[in-house]
Amino acid sequence: MKWIVSNHKMNLTKEQIETYVNQISSLKSMNKLVFCPSNIYFSYFQNQENFQLGSQNVADRNMGALTGEVAVEQLKSLNVKYVIIGHSERRNILNETEEMIHQKLKLTLENGMIPILCIGEKEEEISEREIILKEEIDSAFSEQSNLDQVIIAYEPIWAIGTGRIPTPEEITSITKWIKDYVKEKYQVICPVLYGGSVSENNIEELNTVLNIDGYLIGGTSLDVEKLKVIIEKTEEEV
Ligand code: 13P
């Protein structure tokens, strides 16, 4: 059983989301399906039993005066179970800092939700990948409790939205490295997802990576027919 997490990013209009929710309402899968729409659409996704809800972000502090942000307490009250934290678009475009990511992880864990911590290197950092991943893990993980609840998403930044993916061998070895590192340093076993240009065309190849626990899917998740192919092909592997 794998996680198939759809990250809609800043996409879909009200009409499109209505159609989308209609289309996914009949999805059945042995995998764990998680949808992370824009926060403004959470109400369209309520009361569905075949999937869980995730947020693309959370504020780095508790509910209160912070215009435009969404608090963990608010997400929890809407039955949001998963929270994507530290996505590279937020790190790089919105200058989200390691300190903010650490706080977001802390609040999410304290509130019993499941964080999906995104880590990954830029193209020019490939040769020092492990150093980058280590820094991202350590700054987020240090002095936290309940780390066994964390899901890590390995998303090489150069693979996001580009149609390029690492080879299955590379993903196998990086995933193993991540799992070994957190086990040794933090004594936890964290599932690791792969994200970056996952599509209906490369899912069979990706499914040959035995030690990944699922996928974080951006662009392709906006098309339910393509998402269905990913779900079905991944089901065959279960
Ligand atoms: P794409 O699937 O569009 O490459 O995006 C990946 C991603 O960033 C998911 O969080």
GROMACS .gro file of C-alpha atoms and ligand atoms in nm:
model
  248
    1MET     CA    1   0.000   0.000   0.000
    2LYS     CA    2   0.144   0.333  -0.105
    3TRP     CA    3   0.054   0.697  -0.047
    4ILE     CA    4  -0.063   0.882  -0.354
    5VAL     CA    5  -0.066   1.247  -0.258
    6SER     CA    6  -0.205   1.504  -0.499
    7ASN     CA    7  -0.066   1.855  -0.459
    8HIS     CA    8  -0.281   2.092  -0.661
    9LYS     CA    9  -0.057   2.389  -0.585
   10MET     CA   10  -0.226   2.718  -0.691
   11ASN     CA   11  -0.455   2.566  -0.953
   12LEU     CA   12  -0.819   2.511  -1.051
   13THR     CA   13  -1.114   2.749  -1.045
   14LYS     CA   14  -1.439   2.689  -0.855
   15GLU     CA   15  -1.603   2.529  -1.159
   16GLN     CA   16  -1.302   2.308  -1.220
   17ILE     CA   17  -1.283   2.197  -0.858
   18GLU     CA   18  -1.652   2.102  -0.861
   19THR     CA   19  -1.596   1.880  -1.163
   20TYR     CA   20  -1.279   1.740  -1.006
   21VAL     CA   21  -1.448   1.645  -0.678
   22ASN     CA   22  -1.724   1.478  -0.876
   23GLN     CA   23  -1.472   1.273  -1.069
   24ILE     CA   24  -1.275   1.158  -0.766
   25SER     CA   25  -1.579   1.069  -0.558
   26SER     CA   26  -1.593   0.725  -0.721
   27LEU     CA   27  -1.219   0.653  -0.693
   28LYS     CA   28  -1.147   0.331  -0.512
   29SER     CA   29  -0.800   0.224  -0.419
   30MET     CA   30  -0.605   0.005  -0.184
   31ASN     CA   31  -0.352   0.285  -0.176
   32LYS     CA   32  -0.385   0.579   0.061
   33LEU     CA   33  -0.519   0.868  -0.142
   34VAL     CA   34  -0.457   1.220  -0.012
   35PHE     CA   35  -0.573   1.541  -0.181
   36CYS     CA   36  -0.416   1.877  -0.111
   37PRO     CA   37  -0.629   2.137  -0.290
   38SER     CA   38  -0.606   2.512  -0.236
   39ASN     CA   39  -0.726   2.578   0.118
   40ILE     CA   40  -1.022   2.778  -0.012
   41TYR     CA   41  -1.168   2.454  -0.154
   42PHE     CA   42  -1.153   2.231   0.155
   43SER     CA   43  -1.530   2.240   0.199
   44TYR     CA   44  -1.577   2.076  -0.142
   45PHE     CA   45  -1.376   1.777  -0.023
   46GLN     CA   46  -1.555   1.711   0.307
   47ASN     CA   47  -1.736   1.388   0.398
   48GLN     CA   48  -1.555   1.165   0.152
   49GLU     CA   49  -1.451   0.825   0.273
   50ASN     CA   50  -1.223   0.715  -0.006
   51PHE     CA   51  -0.951   0.973   0.058
   52GLN     CA   52  -0.795   1.202   0.318
   53LEU     CA   53  -0.740   1.574   0.304
   54GLY     CA   54  -0.405   1.749   0.319
   55SER     CA   55  -0.301   2.112   0.334
   56GLN     CA   56  -0.027   2.255   0.114
   57ASN     CA   57   0.096   2.468   0.403
   58VAL     CA   58   0.038   2.573   0.763
   59ALA     CA   59   0.131   2.887   0.959
   60ASP     CA   60   0.442   2.871   1.176
   61ARG     CA   61   0.247   2.990   1.482
   62ASN     CA   62  -0.079   2.926   1.660
   63MET     CA   63  -0.416   3.079   1.565
   64GLY     CA   64  -0.429   3.457   1.597
   65ALA     CA   65  -0.339   3.779   1.420
   66LEU     CA   66  -0.157   3.681   1.100
   67THR     CA   67  -0.333   3.804   0.789
   68GLY     CA   68  -0.357   3.556   0.505
   69GLU     CA   69  -0.220   3.252   0.686
   70VAL     CA   70  -0.394   2.932   0.798
   71ALA     CA   71  -0.344   2.789   1.147
   72VAL     CA   72  -0.300   2.426   1.238
   73GLU     CA   73  -0.605   2.450   1.468
   74GLN     CA   74  -0.818   2.560   1.171
   75LEU     CA   75  -0.694   2.276   0.953
   76LYS     CA   76  -0.760   2.025   1.228
   77SER     CA   77  -1.117   2.151   1.269
   78LEU     CA   78  -1.177   2.073   0.900
   79ASN     CA   79  -1.052   1.713   0.934
   80VAL     CA   80  -0.735   1.788   0.745
   81LYS     CA   81  -0.500   1.506   0.834
   82TYR     CA   82  -0.182   1.575   0.635
   83VAL     CA   83   0.023   1.892   0.599
   84ILE     CA   84   0.287   1.949   0.331
   85ILE     CA   85   0.577   2.134   0.491
   86GLY     CA   86   0.884   2.292   0.334
   87HIS     CA   87   0.788   2.252  -0.031
   88SER     CA   88   1.070   2.385  -0.248
   89GLU     CA   89   0.838   2.642  -0.407
   90ARG     CA   90   0.778   2.790  -0.064
   91ARG     CA   91   1.145   2.765   0.032
   92ASN     CA   92   1.273   2.923  -0.288
   93ILE     CA   93   1.000   3.155  -0.415
   94LEU     CA   94   0.859   3.269  -0.081
   95ASN     CA   95   1.189   3.248   0.108
   96GLU     CA   96   1.054   3.017   0.376
   97THR     CA   97   1.334   2.959   0.625
   98GLU     CA   98   1.455   2.644   0.801
   99GLU     CA   99   1.336   2.801   1.128
  100MET     CA  100   0.982   2.844   0.992
  101ILE     CA  101   0.983   2.488   0.861
  102HIS     CA  102   1.097   2.362   1.201
  103GLN     CA  103   0.811   2.548   1.372
  104LYS     CA  104   0.555   2.422   1.122
  105LEU     CA  105   0.669   2.066   1.177
  106LYS     CA  106   0.650   2.112   1.553
  107LEU     CA  107   0.294   2.252   1.547
  108THR     CA  108   0.176   1.983   1.308
  109LEU     CA  109   0.318   1.704   1.523
  110GLU     CA  110   0.186   1.858   1.846
  111ASN     CA  111  -0.159   1.861   1.696
  112GLY     CA  112  -0.152   1.498   1.595
  113MET     CA  113  -0.144   1.561   1.222
  114ILE     CA  114   0.086   1.396   0.969
  115PRO     CA  115   0.352   1.623   0.820
  116ILE     CA  116   0.488   1.555   0.474
  117LEU     CA  117   0.831   1.716   0.491
  118CYS     CA  118   0.970   1.801   0.147
  119ILE     CA  119   1.343   1.785   0.090
  120GLY     CA  120   1.549   1.790  -0.226
  121GLU     CA  121   1.847   1.936  -0.406
  122LYS     CA  122   1.877   2.187  -0.689
  123GLU     CA  123   2.041   2.075  -1.012
  124GLU     CA  124   2.371   2.246  -0.927
  125GLU     CA  125   2.368   2.073  -0.590
  126ILE     CA  126   2.345   1.716  -0.718
  127SER     CA  127   2.709   1.645  -0.633
  128GLU     CA  128   2.650   1.751  -0.271
  129ARG     CA  129   2.302   1.605  -0.245
  130GLU     CA  130   2.354   1.424   0.083
  131ILE     CA  131   2.484   1.737   0.254
  132ILE     CA  132   2.176   1.932   0.141
  133LEU     CA  133   1.934   1.658   0.247
  134LYS     CA  134   2.109   1.620   0.581
  135GLU     CA  135   2.081   1.994   0.650
  136GLU     CA  136   1.714   1.998   0.561
  137ILE     CA  137   1.637   1.694   0.775
  138ASP     CA  138   1.843   1.807   1.074
  139SER     CA  139   1.709   2.161   1.091
  140ALA     CA  140   1.352   2.030   1.074
  141PHE     CA  141   1.397   1.725   1.301
  142SER     CA  142   1.617   1.855   1.582
  143GLU     CA  143   1.452   1.862   1.924
  144GLN     CA  144   1.115   1.738   1.798
  145SER     CA  145   0.894   1.469   1.952
  146ASN     CA  146   0.679   1.214   1.769
  147LEU     CA  147   0.904   1.206   1.465
  148ASP     CA  148   0.772   0.861   1.384
  149GLN     CA  149   0.465   1.040   1.244
  150VAL     CA  150   0.663   1.222   0.974
  151ILE     CA  151   0.649   1.130   0.607
  152ILE     CA  152   0.944   1.256   0.403
  153ALA     CA  153   0.894   1.354   0.040
  154TYR     CA  154   1.213   1.348  -0.166
  155GLU     CA  155   1.155   1.600  -0.443
  156PRO     CA  156   1.464   1.687  -0.647
  157ILE     CA  157   1.399   2.049  -0.743
  158TRP     CA  158   1.530   1.994  -1.095
  159ALA     CA  159   1.264   1.726  -1.150
  160ILE     CA  160   0.966   1.940  -1.046
  161GLY     CA  161   0.754   2.035  -1.345
  162THR     CA  162   1.033   1.956  -1.589
  163GLY     CA  163   0.939   1.608  -1.711
  164ARG     CA  164   1.281   1.483  -1.599
  165ILE     CA  165   1.318   1.224  -1.325
  166PRO     CA  166   1.616   1.052  -1.164
  167THR     CA  167   1.671   0.690  -1.267
  168PRO     CA  168   1.499   0.421  -1.057
  169GLU     CA  169   1.846   0.318  -0.936
  170GLU     CA  170   1.917   0.672  -0.815
  171ILE     CA  171   1.581   0.699  -0.639
  172THR     CA  172   1.639   0.360  -0.477
  173SER     CA  173   1.975   0.464  -0.339
  174ILE     CA  174   1.864   0.812  -0.225
  175THR     CA  175   1.555   0.672  -0.054
  176LYS     CA  176   1.767   0.412   0.121
  177TRP     CA  177   2.011   0.680   0.228
  178ILE     CA  178   1.728   0.896   0.373
  179LYS     CA  179   1.572   0.604   0.559
  180ASP     CA  180   1.905   0.489   0.699
  181TYR     CA  181   1.999   0.842   0.805
  182VAL     CA  182   1.681   0.916   1.003
  183LYS     CA  183   1.684   0.570   1.154
  184GLU     CA  184   2.037   0.601   1.275
  185LYS     CA  185   2.024   0.963   1.388
  186TYR     CA  186   1.666   0.994   1.515
  187GLN     CA  187   1.571   0.629   1.575
  188VAL     CA  188   1.263   0.655   1.355
  189ILE     CA  189   1.138   0.475   1.051
  190CYS     CA  190   0.992   0.736   0.816
  191PRO     CA  191   0.810   0.649   0.496
  192VAL     CA  192   0.966   0.824   0.196
  193LEU     CA  193   0.765   0.946  -0.103
  194TYR     CA  194   0.907   1.049  -0.438
  195GLY     CA  195   0.791   1.371  -0.606
  196GLY     CA  196   0.890   1.549  -0.927
  197SER     CA  197   0.730   1.497  -1.269
  198VAL     CA  198   0.545   1.179  -1.168
  199SER     CA  199   0.310   1.102  -1.455
  200GLU     CA  200   0.098   0.833  -1.616
  201ASN     CA  201   0.391   0.777  -1.855
  202ASN     CA  202   0.667   0.710  -1.602
  203ILE     CA  203   0.471   0.548  -1.320
  204GLU     CA  204   0.557   0.194  -1.428
  205GLU     CA  205   0.925   0.278  -1.425
  206LEU     CA  206   0.892   0.449  -1.085
  207ASN     CA  207   0.707   0.152  -0.943
  208THR     CA  208   1.020  -0.056  -0.998
  209VAL     CA  209   1.174   0.136  -0.707
  210LEU     CA  210   1.099  -0.104  -0.426
  211ASN     CA  211   1.172   0.113  -0.129
  212ILE     CA  212   0.953   0.415  -0.202
  213ASP     CA  213   0.632   0.442  -0.007
  214GLY     CA  214   0.439   0.651  -0.254
  215TYR     CA  215   0.429   0.966  -0.463
  216LEU     CA  216   0.371   1.339  -0.427
  217ILE     CA  217   0.219   1.448  -0.754
  218GLY     CA  218   0.180   1.803  -0.883
  219GLY     CA  219   0.074   1.880  -1.240
  220THR     CA  220  -0.049   1.534  -1.334
  221SER     CA  221  -0.280   1.519  -1.030
  222LEU     CA  222  -0.492   1.796  -1.184
  223ASP     CA  223  -0.614   1.553  -1.449
  224VAL     CA  224  -0.826   1.282  -1.285
  225GLU     CA  225  -0.797   1.045  -1.583
  226LYS     CA  226  -0.418   1.053  -1.563
  227LEU     CA  227  -0.426   1.026  -1.186
  228LYS     CA  228  -0.644   0.718  -1.222
  229VAL     CA  229  -0.379   0.555  -1.440
  230ILE     CA  230  -0.117   0.626  -1.172
  231ILE     CA  231  -0.343   0.480  -0.902
  232GLU     CA  232  -0.427   0.171  -1.104
  233LYS     CA  233  -0.068   0.100  -1.210
  234THR     CA  234   0.049   0.144  -0.853
  235GLU     CA  235  -0.228  -0.088  -0.734
  236GLU     CA  236  -0.089  -0.364  -0.953
  237GLU     CA  237   0.231  -0.341  -0.753
  238VAL     CA  238   0.063  -0.383  -0.413
  23913P     P1  239   0.513   1.805  -1.055
  23913P     O1  240   0.451   1.670  -1.038
  23913P     O2  241   0.424   1.902  -1.128
  23913P     O3  242   0.651   1.795  -1.110
  23913P     O4  243   0.527   1.867  -0.908
  23913P     C1  244   0.584   1.791  -0.810
  23913P     C2  245   0.563   1.858  -0.681
  23913P     O5  246   0.620   1.963  -0.655
  23913P     C3  247   0.468   1.796  -0.588
  23913P     O6  248   0.473   1.858  -0.464
   0.00000   0.00000   0.00000
